[in-house]
PDB file of C-alpha atoms in Angstrom:
ATOM      1  CA  MET C   1     -75.611 -27.298  56.728  1.00  0.00           C
ATOM      2  CA  PRO C   2     -73.953 -30.180  56.267  1.00  0.00           C
ATOM      3  CA  VAL C   3     -74.250 -28.542  52.450  1.00  0.00           C
ATOM      4  CA  GLN C   4     -73.326 -25.274  53.936  1.00  0.00           C
ATOM      5  CA  GLY C   5     -69.748 -26.351  55.832  1.00  0.00           C
ATOM      6  CA  GLY C   6     -69.404 -27.989  52.389  1.00  0.00           C
ATOM      7  CA  VAL C   7     -69.498 -24.990  50.129  1.00  0.00           C
ATOM      8  CA  GLY C   8     -67.786 -23.112  52.864  1.00  0.00           C
ATOM      9  CA  LYS C   9     -64.408 -25.354  52.571  1.00  0.00           C
ATOM     10  CA  VAL C  10     -64.906 -25.305  48.810  1.00  0.00           C
ATOM     11  CA  ALA C  11     -65.097 -21.913  49.016  1.00  0.00           C
ATOM     12  CA  GLU C  12     -62.116 -21.026  51.104  1.00  0.00           C
ATOM     13  CA  PRO C  13     -59.444 -22.415  48.558  1.00  0.00           C
ATOM     14  CA  ARG C  14     -61.151 -20.724  45.360  1.00  0.00           C
ATOM     15  CA  GLY C  15     -60.088 -17.369  47.530  1.00  0.00           C
ATOM     16  CA  ARG C  16     -56.724 -18.205  47.683  1.00  0.00           C
ATOM     17  CA  VAL C  17     -56.837 -19.557  44.150  1.00  0.00           C
ATOM     18  CA  GLU C  18     -57.290 -15.711  43.263  1.00  0.00           C
ATOM     19  CA  LEU C  19     -54.882 -14.234  45.027  1.00  0.00           C
ATOM     20  CA  SER C  20     -52.171 -17.179  42.934  1.00  0.00           C
ATOM     21  CA  SER C  21     -53.794 -15.372  39.961  1.00  0.00           C
ATOM     22  CA  THR C  22     -52.786 -11.866  41.540  1.00  0.00           C
ATOM     23  CA  ALA C  23     -49.354 -12.714  42.028  1.00  0.00           C
ATOM     24  CA  VAL C  24     -48.833 -14.171  38.916  1.00  0.00           C
ATOM     25  CA  ALA C  25     -50.227 -11.758  36.762  1.00  0.00           C
ATOM     26  CA  GLU C  26     -47.304  -9.551  39.212  1.00  0.00           C
ATOM     27  CA  LYS C  27     -44.597 -11.202  38.499  1.00  0.00           C
ATOM     28  CA  ALA C  28     -45.424 -11.652  34.588  1.00  0.00           C
ATOM     29  CA  ARG C  29     -45.697  -7.445  34.686  1.00  0.00           C
ATOM     30  CA  ALA C  30     -42.077  -7.709  36.663  1.00  0.00           C
ATOM     31  CA  SER C  31     -40.645 -10.146  34.414  1.00  0.00           C
ATOM     32  CA  SER C  32     -41.734  -7.962  31.453  1.00  0.00           C
ATOM     33  CA  LYS C  33     -40.303  -4.996  32.828  1.00  0.00           C
ATOM     34  CA  LYS C  34     -37.223  -6.876  33.211  1.00  0.00           C
ATOM     35  CA  ASN C  35     -37.329  -8.681  29.504  1.00  0.00           C
ATOM     36  CA  ARG C  36     -38.167  -4.356  28.606  1.00  0.00           C
ATOM     37  CA  ARG C  37     -35.328  -3.227  30.038  1.00  0.00           C
ATOM     38  CA  ARG C  38     -32.968  -6.256  29.143  1.00  0.00           C
ATOM     39  CA  GLN C  39     -34.414  -5.712  25.192  1.00  0.00           C
ATOM     40  CA  LYS C  40     -33.540  -1.667  25.879  1.00  0.00           C
ATOM     41  CA  LYS C  41     -30.017  -2.510  27.464  1.00  0.00           C
ATOM     42  CA  ALA C  42     -28.867  -4.593  24.109  1.00  0.00           C
ATOM     43  CA  SER C  43     -30.678  -2.227  21.989  1.00  0.00           C
ATOM     44  CA  ALA C  44     -28.141   0.477  23.308  1.00  0.00           C
ATOM     45  CA  ALA C  45     -25.388  -1.689  23.460  1.00  0.00           C
ATOM     46  CA  ALA C  46     -25.580  -2.227  19.795  1.00  0.00           C
ATOM     47  CA  ALA C  47     -25.818   1.307  18.657  1.00  0.00           C
ATOM     48  CA  ALA C  48     -22.937   1.178  20.765  1.00  0.00           C
ATOM     49  CA  ALA C  49     -21.500  -0.869  18.781  1.00  0.00           C
ATOM     50  CA  ALA C  50     -22.437   0.020  15.137  1.00  0.00           C
ATOM     51  CA  ALA C  51     -20.959   4.242  16.121  1.00  0.00           C
ATOM     52  CA  ALA C  52     -17.662   2.373  17.740  1.00  0.00           C
ATOM     53  CA  ALA C  53     -17.517   0.442  14.248  1.00  0.00           C
ATOM     54  CA  ALA C  54     -18.454   3.755  11.481  1.00  0.00           C
ATOM     55  CA  ALA C  55     -16.142   6.162  13.826  1.00  0.00           C
ATOM     56  CA  VAL C  56     -13.305   2.959  12.501  1.00  0.00           C
ATOM     57  CA  ALA C  57     -14.205   2.999   9.278  1.00  0.00           C
ATOM     58  CA  ALA C  58     -15.306   6.360   8.149  1.00  0.00           C
ATOM     59  CA  PRO C  59     -12.862   9.399   8.893  1.00  0.00           C
ATOM     60  CA  SER C  60     -13.723  11.908  12.284  1.00  0.00           C
ATOM     61  CA  PHE C  61     -14.082  15.316  11.821  1.00  0.00           C
ATOM     62  CA  SER C  62     -12.267  17.320  14.741  1.00  0.00           C
ATOM     63  CA  THR C  63     -14.385  19.427  16.120  1.00  0.00           C
ATOM     64  CA  ALA C  64     -11.962  22.090  16.263  1.00  0.00           C
ATOM     65  CA  SER C  65     -11.335  25.062  13.797  1.00  0.00           C
ATOM     66  CA  GLU C  66      -8.981  24.998  11.712  1.00  0.00           C
ATOM     67  CA  PRO C  67      -9.937  21.570  10.137  1.00  0.00           C
ATOM     68  CA  VAL C  68     -13.030  22.621   9.797  1.00  0.00           C
ATOM     69  CA  ALA C  69     -12.573  26.368   8.112  1.00  0.00           C
ATOM     70  CA  ALA C  70      -9.309  23.838   5.901  1.00  0.00           C
ATOM     71  CA  MET C  71     -12.422  22.239   4.326  1.00  0.00           C
ATOM     72  CA  GLN C  72     -14.807  25.685   4.767  1.00  0.00           C
ATOM     73  CA  ARG C  73     -12.596  26.889   2.728  1.00  0.00           C
ATOM     74  CA  LEU C  74     -11.636  24.660  -0.011  1.00  0.00           C
ATOM     75  CA  PHE C  75     -15.284  24.887  -1.175  1.00  0.00           C
ATOM     76  CA  ASP C  76     -15.440  27.633  -0.448  1.00  0.00           C
ATOM     77  CA  THR C  77     -13.218  28.524  -3.080  1.00  0.00           C
ATOM     78  CA  SER C  78     -13.817  25.719  -5.711  1.00  0.00           C
ATOM     79  CA  ARG C  79     -16.937  27.146  -5.691  1.00  0.00           C
ATOM     80  CA  GLU C  80     -15.993  30.729  -7.321  1.00  0.00           C
ATOM     81  CA  VAL C  81     -13.506  29.118  -9.376  1.00  0.00           C
ATOM     82  CA  PHE C  82     -15.880  26.652 -11.047  1.00  0.00           C
ATOM     83  CA  ALA C  83     -18.693  29.393 -10.931  1.00  0.00           C
ATOM     84  CA  GLU C  84     -19.368  29.248 -14.987  1.00  0.00           C
ATOM     85  CA  SER C  85     -17.913  25.748 -15.536  1.00  0.00           C
ATOM     86  CA  SER C  86     -19.566  23.915 -18.473  1.00  0.00           C
ATOM     87  CA  PRO C  87     -18.261  21.127 -20.552  1.00  0.00           C
ATOM     88  CA  GLY C  88     -14.778  23.179 -21.508  1.00  0.00           C
ATOM     89  CA  PHE C  89     -14.258  25.416 -18.913  1.00  0.00           C
ATOM     90  CA  VAL C  90     -10.587  26.769 -17.954  1.00  0.00           C
ATOM     91  CA  PRO C  91     -10.858  28.381 -15.186  1.00  0.00           C
ATOM     92  CA  PRO C  92      -8.405  32.274 -15.530  1.00  0.00           C
ATOM     93  CA  PRO C  93      -4.868  31.730 -14.138  1.00  0.00           C
ATOM     94  CA  ASP C  94      -5.375  34.085 -11.058  1.00  0.00           C
ATOM     95  CA  SER C  95      -8.357  31.130  -9.617  1.00  0.00           C
ATOM     96  CA  VAL C  96      -6.306  28.564 -10.557  1.00  0.00           C
ATOM     97  CA  ALA C  97      -3.180  29.648  -8.472  1.00  0.00           C
ATOM     98  CA  ARG C  98      -5.501  30.585  -5.638  1.00  0.00           C
ATOM     99  CA  LEU C  99      -7.044  26.670  -5.803  1.00  0.00           C
ATOM    100  CA  SER C 100      -3.145  25.335  -6.031  1.00  0.00           C
ATOM    101  CA  GLY C 101      -1.729  27.140  -2.987  1.00  0.00           C
ATOM    102  CA  LEU C 102      -4.866  26.479  -1.106  1.00  0.00           C
ATOM    103  CA  LEU C 103      -4.753  22.664  -2.011  1.00  0.00           C
ATOM    104  CA  ASN C 104      -0.823  22.700  -1.743  1.00  0.00           C
ATOM    105  CA  ASP C 105      -1.326  23.713   2.045  1.00  0.00           C
ATOM    106  CA  LEU C 106      -4.201  21.058   2.870  1.00  0.00           C
ATOM    107  CA  LYS C 107      -2.995  18.189   4.987  1.00  0.00           C
ATOM    108  CA  PRO C 108      -4.376  14.912   6.174  1.00  0.00           C
ATOM    109  CA  HIS C 109      -5.280  16.264   9.233  1.00  0.00           C
ATOM    110  CA  ASP C 110      -7.521  18.751   7.748  1.00  0.00           C
ATOM    111  CA  VAL C 111      -9.792  16.329   6.113  1.00  0.00           C
ATOM    112  CA  GLY C 112      -9.848  13.770   8.776  1.00  0.00           C
ATOM    113  CA  ILE C 113      -7.672  11.334   7.691  1.00  0.00           C
ATOM    114  CA  ASN C 114      -4.743   9.578   8.430  1.00  0.00           C
ATOM    115  CA  SER C 115      -2.567   5.862   6.710  1.00  0.00           C
ATOM    116  CA  SER C 116      -3.813   3.685   9.590  1.00  0.00           C
ATOM    117  CA  MET C 117      -7.894   4.103   8.355  1.00  0.00           C
ATOM    118  CA  GLN C 118      -9.010   0.385   6.340  1.00  0.00           C
ATOM    119  CA  TYR C 119      -9.759   2.403   2.963  1.00  0.00           C
ATOM    120  CA  PHE C 120      -5.743   1.472   3.020  1.00  0.00           C
ATOM    121  CA  GLU C 121      -5.200  -1.603   3.882  1.00  0.00           C
ATOM    122  CA  HIS C 122      -5.523  -4.774   1.867  1.00  0.00           C
ATOM    123  CA  VAL C 123      -7.796  -6.305   2.257  1.00  0.00           C
ATOM    124  CA  ASP C 124      -8.687  -8.951   0.125  1.00  0.00           C
ATOM    125  CA  SER C 125      -5.129 -11.118  -1.476  1.00  0.00           C
ATOM    126  CA  LYS C 126      -7.305 -13.147  -4.120  1.00  0.00           C
ATOM    127  CA  GLY C 127      -7.497  -9.200  -6.512  1.00  0.00           C
ATOM    128  CA  PRO C 128      -6.156  -6.359  -6.824  1.00  0.00           C
ATOM    129  CA  PRO C 129      -6.901  -3.902  -3.729  1.00  0.00           C
ATOM    130  CA  ARG C 130      -9.553  -1.541  -3.662  1.00  0.00           C
ATOM    131  CA  VAL C 131      -9.334   2.051  -4.022  1.00  0.00           C
ATOM    132  CA  THR C 132     -11.887   3.772  -2.651  1.00  0.00           C
ATOM    133  CA  TYR C 133     -13.456   7.488  -2.967  1.00  0.00           C
ATOM    134  CA  LEU C 134     -14.541   9.339  -0.465  1.00  0.00           C
ATOM    135  CA  HIS C 135     -17.051  11.989  -1.522  1.00  0.00           C
ATOM    136  CA  PHE C 136     -17.243  15.110  -0.545  1.00  0.00           C
ATOM    137  CA  TYR C 137     -19.331  17.533  -2.587  1.00  0.00           C
ATOM    138  CA  GLY C 138     -20.966  17.451  -5.563  1.00  0.00           C
ATOM    139  CA  CYS C 139     -22.902  19.945  -7.815  1.00  0.00           C
ATOM    140  CA  SER C 140     -22.805  20.502 -11.534  1.00  0.00           C
ATOM    141  CA  LYS C 141     -20.648  23.293 -11.718  1.00  0.00           C
ATOM    142  CA  PHE C 142     -17.876  20.797  -9.440  1.00  0.00           C
ATOM    143  CA  SER C 143     -17.101  18.076  -7.143  1.00  0.00           C
ATOM    144  CA  PHE C 144     -14.293  17.095  -4.899  1.00  0.00           C
ATOM    145  CA  GLY C 145     -13.213  13.712  -2.720  1.00  0.00           C
ATOM    146  CA  ILE C 146     -10.374  11.965  -1.602  1.00  0.00           C
ATOM    147  CA  PHE C 147      -9.260   8.619  -3.759  1.00  0.00           C
ATOM    148  CA  CYS C 148      -7.496   6.154  -1.046  1.00  0.00           C
ATOM    149  CA  LEU C 149      -5.407   3.999  -2.655  1.00  0.00           C
ATOM    150  CA  PRO C 150      -3.901   0.776  -0.106  1.00  0.00           C
ATOM    151  CA  LYS C 151      -0.098   0.231  -1.804  1.00  0.00           C
ATOM    152  CA  SER C 152      -0.174  -1.482  -5.102  1.00  0.00           C
ATOM    153  CA  ALA C 153      -3.304   0.281  -5.844  1.00  0.00           C
ATOM    154  CA  VAL C 154      -3.944   1.214  -9.346  1.00  0.00           C
ATOM    155  CA  ILE C 155      -6.848   3.064 -11.283  1.00  0.00           C
ATOM    156  CA  PRO C 156      -6.834   2.357 -14.662  1.00  0.00           C
ATOM    157  CA  LEU C 157      -5.699   5.166 -17.679  1.00  0.00           C
ATOM    158  CA  HIS C 158      -8.374   7.467 -18.172  1.00  0.00           C
ATOM    159  CA  ASN C 159      -9.714  10.596 -19.460  1.00  0.00           C
ATOM    160  CA  HIS C 160     -12.281  13.423 -18.264  1.00  0.00           C
ATOM    161  CA  PRO C 161     -14.248  14.309 -21.076  1.00  0.00           C
ATOM    162  CA  GLY C 162     -13.966  18.966 -21.133  1.00  0.00           C
ATOM    163  CA  MET C 163     -12.362  18.416 -17.507  1.00  0.00           C
ATOM    164  CA  THR C 164     -10.752  20.702 -15.727  1.00  0.00           C
ATOM    165  CA  VAL C 165      -8.929  18.865 -12.908  1.00  0.00           C
ATOM    166  CA  PHE C 166      -6.862  19.415  -9.666  1.00  0.00           C
ATOM    167  CA  SER C 167      -4.927  16.894  -8.339  1.00  0.00           C
ATOM    168  CA  LYS C 168      -2.927  16.592  -5.158  1.00  0.00           C
ATOM    169  CA  ILE C 169      -1.465  14.002  -2.780  1.00  0.00           C
ATOM    170  CA  LEU C 170      -1.907  14.410   0.643  1.00  0.00           C
ATOM    171  CA  PHE C 171       0.281  11.180   1.843  1.00  0.00           C
ATOM    172  CA  GLY C 172       2.209   8.848   0.072  1.00  0.00           C
ATOM    173  CA  SER C 173       3.873   7.820  -2.960  1.00  0.00           C
ATOM    174  CA  MET C 174       2.294   6.944  -6.327  1.00  0.00           C
ATOM    175  CA  HIS C 175       3.421   6.792  -9.986  1.00  0.00           C
ATOM    176  CA  LEU C 176       0.779   8.800 -12.552  1.00  0.00           C
ATOM    177  CA  LYS C 177       1.568   8.742 -15.927  1.00  0.00           C
ATOM    178  CA  SER C 178      -0.689  11.019 -18.032  1.00  0.00           C
ATOM    179  CA  TYR C 179      -1.151  11.634 -22.073  1.00  0.00           C
ATOM    180  CA  ASP C 180      -2.276  14.593 -24.060  1.00  0.00           C
ATOM    181  CA  TRP C 181      -4.329  13.735 -27.013  1.00  0.00           C
ATOM    182  CA  ALA C 182      -1.715  13.978 -30.357  1.00  0.00           C
ATOM    183  CA  LYS C 183      -2.109  17.185 -32.306  1.00  0.00           C
ATOM    184  CA  SER C 184       0.181  16.021 -35.394  1.00  0.00           C
ATOM    185  CA  PRO C 185       2.443  12.796 -35.336  1.00  0.00           C
ATOM    186  CA  PRO C 186       6.174  12.921 -34.196  1.00  0.00           C
ATOM    187  CA  ASP C 187       7.204  12.295 -37.960  1.00  0.00           C
ATOM    188  CA  SER C 188       5.703  11.825 -42.013  1.00  0.00           C
ATOM    189  CA  SER C 189       5.716   8.684 -42.077  1.00  0.00           C
ATOM    190  CA  ASN C 190       2.043   7.113 -41.360  1.00  0.00           C
ATOM    191  CA  ASN C 191       0.999   9.596 -43.672  1.00  0.00           C
ATOM    192  CA  ASN C 192       0.111  11.819 -40.759  1.00  0.00           C
ATOM    193  CA  THR C 193      -2.431   9.289 -39.529  1.00  0.00           C
ATOM    194  CA  LEU C 194      -3.742  10.703 -35.970  1.00  0.00           C
ATOM    195  CA  GLU C 195      -5.803   7.392 -35.886  1.00  0.00           C
ATOM    196  CA  ALA C 196      -5.721   3.625 -36.763  1.00  0.00           C
ATOM    197  CA  SER C 197      -7.434   1.335 -38.526  1.00  0.00           C
ATOM    198  CA  ASP C 198      -8.745  -0.407 -35.015  1.00  0.00           C
ATOM    199  CA  GLY C 199     -10.011   2.694 -33.438  1.00  0.00           C
ATOM    200  CA  ALA C 200      -6.447   3.761 -31.424  1.00  0.00           C
ATOM    201  CA  ARG C 201      -5.695   7.517 -31.310  1.00  0.00           C
ATOM    202  CA  LEU C 202      -2.369   8.572 -31.246  1.00  0.00           C
ATOM    203  CA  ALA C 203      -1.528  10.230 -27.835  1.00  0.00           C
ATOM    204  CA  LYS C 204       1.521  12.005 -26.165  1.00  0.00           C
ATOM    205  CA  VAL C 205       2.754  11.138 -23.029  1.00  0.00           C
ATOM    206  CA  ASN C 206       2.825  13.628 -20.944  1.00  0.00           C
ATOM    207  CA  THR C 207       4.118  13.249 -16.766  1.00  0.00           C
ATOM    208  CA  ASP C 208       5.624   9.451 -16.371  1.00  0.00           C
ATOM    209  CA  ALA C 209       7.311  10.119 -12.748  1.00  0.00           C
ATOM    210  CA  VAL C 210       7.280   9.570  -8.961  1.00  0.00           C
ATOM    211  CA  PHE C 211       5.050  11.892  -6.558  1.00  0.00           C
ATOM    212  CA  ASP C 212       4.486  11.826  -3.497  1.00  0.00           C
ATOM    213  CA  ALA C 213       3.618  14.656  -1.224  1.00  0.00           C
ATOM    214  CA  SER C 214       6.188  16.908  -1.424  1.00  0.00           C
ATOM    215  CA  ALA C 215       4.989  17.417  -4.946  1.00  0.00           C
ATOM    216  CA  GLU C 216       2.344  20.379  -5.735  1.00  0.00           C
ATOM    217  CA  THR C 217      -1.037  20.583  -7.237  1.00  0.00           C
ATOM    218  CA  VAL C 218      -1.128  18.313 -10.565  1.00  0.00           C
ATOM    219  CA  VAL C 219      -3.925  20.758 -12.681  1.00  0.00           C
ATOM    220  CA  LEU C 220      -5.111  19.055 -16.115  1.00  0.00           C
ATOM    221  CA  TYR C 221      -6.649  20.490 -18.637  1.00  0.00           C
ATOM    222  CA  PRO C 222      -9.567  20.115 -21.198  1.00  0.00           C
ATOM    223  CA  GLU C 223      -7.513  19.288 -23.695  1.00  0.00           C
ATOM    224  CA  ASN C 224      -3.447  19.517 -22.291  1.00  0.00           C
ATOM    225  CA  GLY C 225      -1.899  18.723 -19.473  1.00  0.00           C
ATOM    226  CA  GLY C 226      -1.846  15.405 -18.827  1.00  0.00           C
ATOM    227  CA  ASN C 227      -6.392  14.705 -19.024  1.00  0.00           C
ATOM    228  CA  LEU C 228      -5.576  11.087 -19.647  1.00  0.00           C
ATOM    229  CA  HIS C 229      -3.847   9.910 -16.438  1.00  0.00           C
ATOM    230  CA  CYS C 230      -3.566   6.528 -14.843  1.00  0.00           C
ATOM    231  CA  PHE C 231      -1.871   6.063 -11.148  1.00  0.00           C
ATOM    232  CA  THR C 232      -0.283   3.387  -9.149  1.00  0.00           C
ATOM    233  CA  ALA C 233       0.404   3.384  -5.655  1.00  0.00           C
ATOM    234  CA  LEU C 234       4.362   2.763  -4.844  1.00  0.00           C
ATOM    235  CA  THR C 235       2.634   3.074  -0.945  1.00  0.00           C
ATOM    236  CA  PRO C 236      -0.600   3.917   0.482  1.00  0.00           C
ATOM    237  CA  CYS C 237      -1.736   7.037  -0.757  1.00  0.00           C
ATOM    238  CA  ALA C 238      -4.670   9.039  -0.815  1.00  0.00           C
ATOM    239  CA  VAL C 239      -5.503  12.171  -3.548  1.00  0.00           C
ATOM    240  CA  LEU C 240      -7.880  15.424  -3.193  1.00  0.00           C
ATOM    241  CA  ASP C 241      -9.136  16.087  -6.402  1.00  0.00           C
ATOM    242  CA  VAL C 242     -11.368  18.926  -7.301  1.00  0.00           C
ATOM    243  CA  MET C 243     -12.219  18.857 -11.087  1.00  0.00           C
ATOM    244  CA  GLY C 244     -14.948  20.510 -12.859  1.00  0.00           C
ATOM    245  CA  PRO C 245     -17.354  20.137 -14.418  1.00  0.00           C
ATOM    246  CA  PRO C 246     -17.846  15.911 -12.880  1.00  0.00           C
ATOM    247  CA  TYR C 247     -18.307  13.916 -15.112  1.00  0.00           C
ATOM    248  CA  ASN C 248     -21.670  13.703 -16.828  1.00  0.00           C
ATOM    249  CA  ARG C 249     -23.258  10.345 -18.143  1.00  0.00           C
ATOM    250  CA  ALA C 250     -26.453  12.104 -19.460  1.00  0.00           C
ATOM    251  CA  ASP C 251     -24.275  14.659 -21.378  1.00  0.00           C
ATOM    252  CA  GLY C 252     -22.066  12.416 -23.208  1.00  0.00           C
ATOM    253  CA  ARG C 253     -19.370  13.196 -20.128  1.00  0.00           C
ATOM    254  CA  ASP C 254     -19.387   9.093 -18.999  1.00  0.00           C
ATOM    255  CA  CYS C 255     -14.950   7.949 -17.826  1.00  0.00           C
ATOM    256  CA  ALA C 256     -13.153   6.459 -20.110  1.00  0.00           C
ATOM    257  CA  TYR C 257     -10.714   3.422 -20.164  1.00  0.00           C
ATOM    258  CA  TYR C 258      -7.868   3.057 -22.406  1.00  0.00           C
ATOM    259  CA  ASP C 259      -5.385   0.907 -23.582  1.00  0.00           C
ATOM    260  CA  GLU C 260      -1.805   1.723 -24.426  1.00  0.00           C
ATOM    261  CA  SER C 261       0.419  -0.053 -27.315  1.00  0.00           C
ATOM    262  CA  PRO C 262       4.056   0.960 -28.172  1.00  0.00           C
ATOM    263  CA  TYR C 263       3.330   3.723 -31.247  1.00  0.00           C
ATOM    264  CA  SER C 264       6.220   3.020 -33.958  1.00  0.00           C
ATOM    265  CA  SER C 265       8.547   5.635 -35.961  1.00  0.00           C
ATOM    266  CA  SER C 266      12.138   5.715 -37.337  1.00  0.00           C
ATOM    267  CA  CYS C 267      12.449   8.499 -35.351  1.00  0.00           C
ATOM    268  CA  GLY C 268      11.196   5.544 -32.306  1.00  0.00           C
ATOM    269  CA  ASP C 269      10.757   8.981 -30.152  1.00  0.00           C
ATOM    270  CA  LYS C 270       8.350   6.850 -26.669  1.00  0.00           C
ATOM    271  CA  GLN C 271       6.829   9.617 -25.929  1.00  0.00           C
ATOM    272  CA  TYR C 272       3.406   8.608 -28.058  1.00  0.00           C
ATOM    273  CA  SER C 273       1.546   6.357 -28.104  1.00  0.00           C
ATOM    274  CA  TRP C 274      -1.738   4.445 -29.587  1.00  0.00           C
ATOM    275  CA  LEU C 275      -4.534   4.915 -26.922  1.00  0.00           C
ATOM    276  CA  LYS C 276      -7.477   2.038 -27.654  1.00  0.00           C
ATOM    277  CA  GLU C 277     -10.614   2.495 -25.709  1.00  0.00           C
ATOM    278  CA  ILE C 278     -12.163  -0.600 -23.689  1.00  0.00           C
ATOM    279  CA  ARG C 279     -14.328  -1.686 -21.661  1.00  0.00           C
ATOM    280  CA  SER C 280     -12.908  -1.825 -17.688  1.00  0.00           C
ATOM    281  CA  THR C 281     -13.726  -3.654 -14.795  1.00  0.00           C
ATOM    282  CA  PHE C 282     -12.628  -1.504 -12.931  1.00  0.00           C
ATOM    283  CA  GLU C 283     -14.742  -0.219 -10.053  1.00  0.00           C
ATOM    284  CA  MET C 284     -13.966   1.429  -7.313  1.00  0.00           C
ATOM    285  CA  GLU C 285     -15.681   2.086  -3.466  1.00  0.00           C
ATOM    286  CA  PRO C 286     -17.439   5.385  -3.873  1.00  0.00           C
ATOM    287  CA  ILE C 287     -18.771   6.707   0.175  1.00  0.00           C
ATOM    288  CA  PRO C 288     -20.641   9.921   0.992  1.00  0.00           C
ATOM    289  CA  MET C 289     -19.135  11.328   3.336  1.00  0.00           C
ATOM    290  CA  VAL C 290     -22.394  13.664   5.612  1.00  0.00           C
ATOM    291  CA  ARG C 291     -20.798  17.254   5.605  1.00  0.00           C
ATOM    292  CA  LYS C 292     -22.542  20.706   5.366  1.00  0.00           C
ATOM    293  CA  PHE C 293     -20.629  23.551   3.649  1.00  0.00           C
ATOM    294  CA  ILE C 294     -21.827  27.030   4.456  1.00  0.00           C
ATOM    295  CA  VAL C 295     -23.316  28.212   1.850  1.00  0.00           C
TER     296      VAL C 295
END
């Protein structure tokens, strides 16, 4: 019996060990649940923070009918105006007037932007102010979006090959300078040449003025109206562009940039300049805007 008694005494602690293991397992499960809850809370907090950051960064479109209707009208009208769009296409005068009139009536709140957004801040003092492009819609016929320029930002002199472009300043002020390729020189002193030996081409000034939100829509065409232009923001400003057809590098209609040099003539006409195509380092920050339109 001493052996049995000894076994009995050994068996009692063994039962306690089994109970302790169960308790440990339950505690582990409880701890695991708490960790999962904490992880879910952390994930939810991170998601909320990301959503808040996105709301600050991106234009916020109201759920009210007016802003939605304004953007839908812009899409519908642009689609009708550029239905037959192709390189060199010029909309008929009544279509130009209709789309211009719609753009003239657009206000910043219609497209969900305001001057306090980060796009209009010069955040990097070491470099030039960065231009942001909010892209709303694009297809082979037309596209539209908003250029956001902080104060002193510049979109260098560039062309719009085969394109008709409607530009409307939504707020702010800017200096606009535009050219069209010259059809003939201002005098005959240079043997009627329209191209210099270095490849520069003669261009005539179309516009050289300051514009703000009170100005009506500016329209440029494939061959006139200031097809080559540059913007300099005098204040933070936003410009909405509708263009058709859009740039297409595959079709040989990429955006080209130019350098200006004065044209010297016997009559001293300052309305002409030599424009030479250059390799530009200018880059915009494109931001695609998630926006669905009823087709």
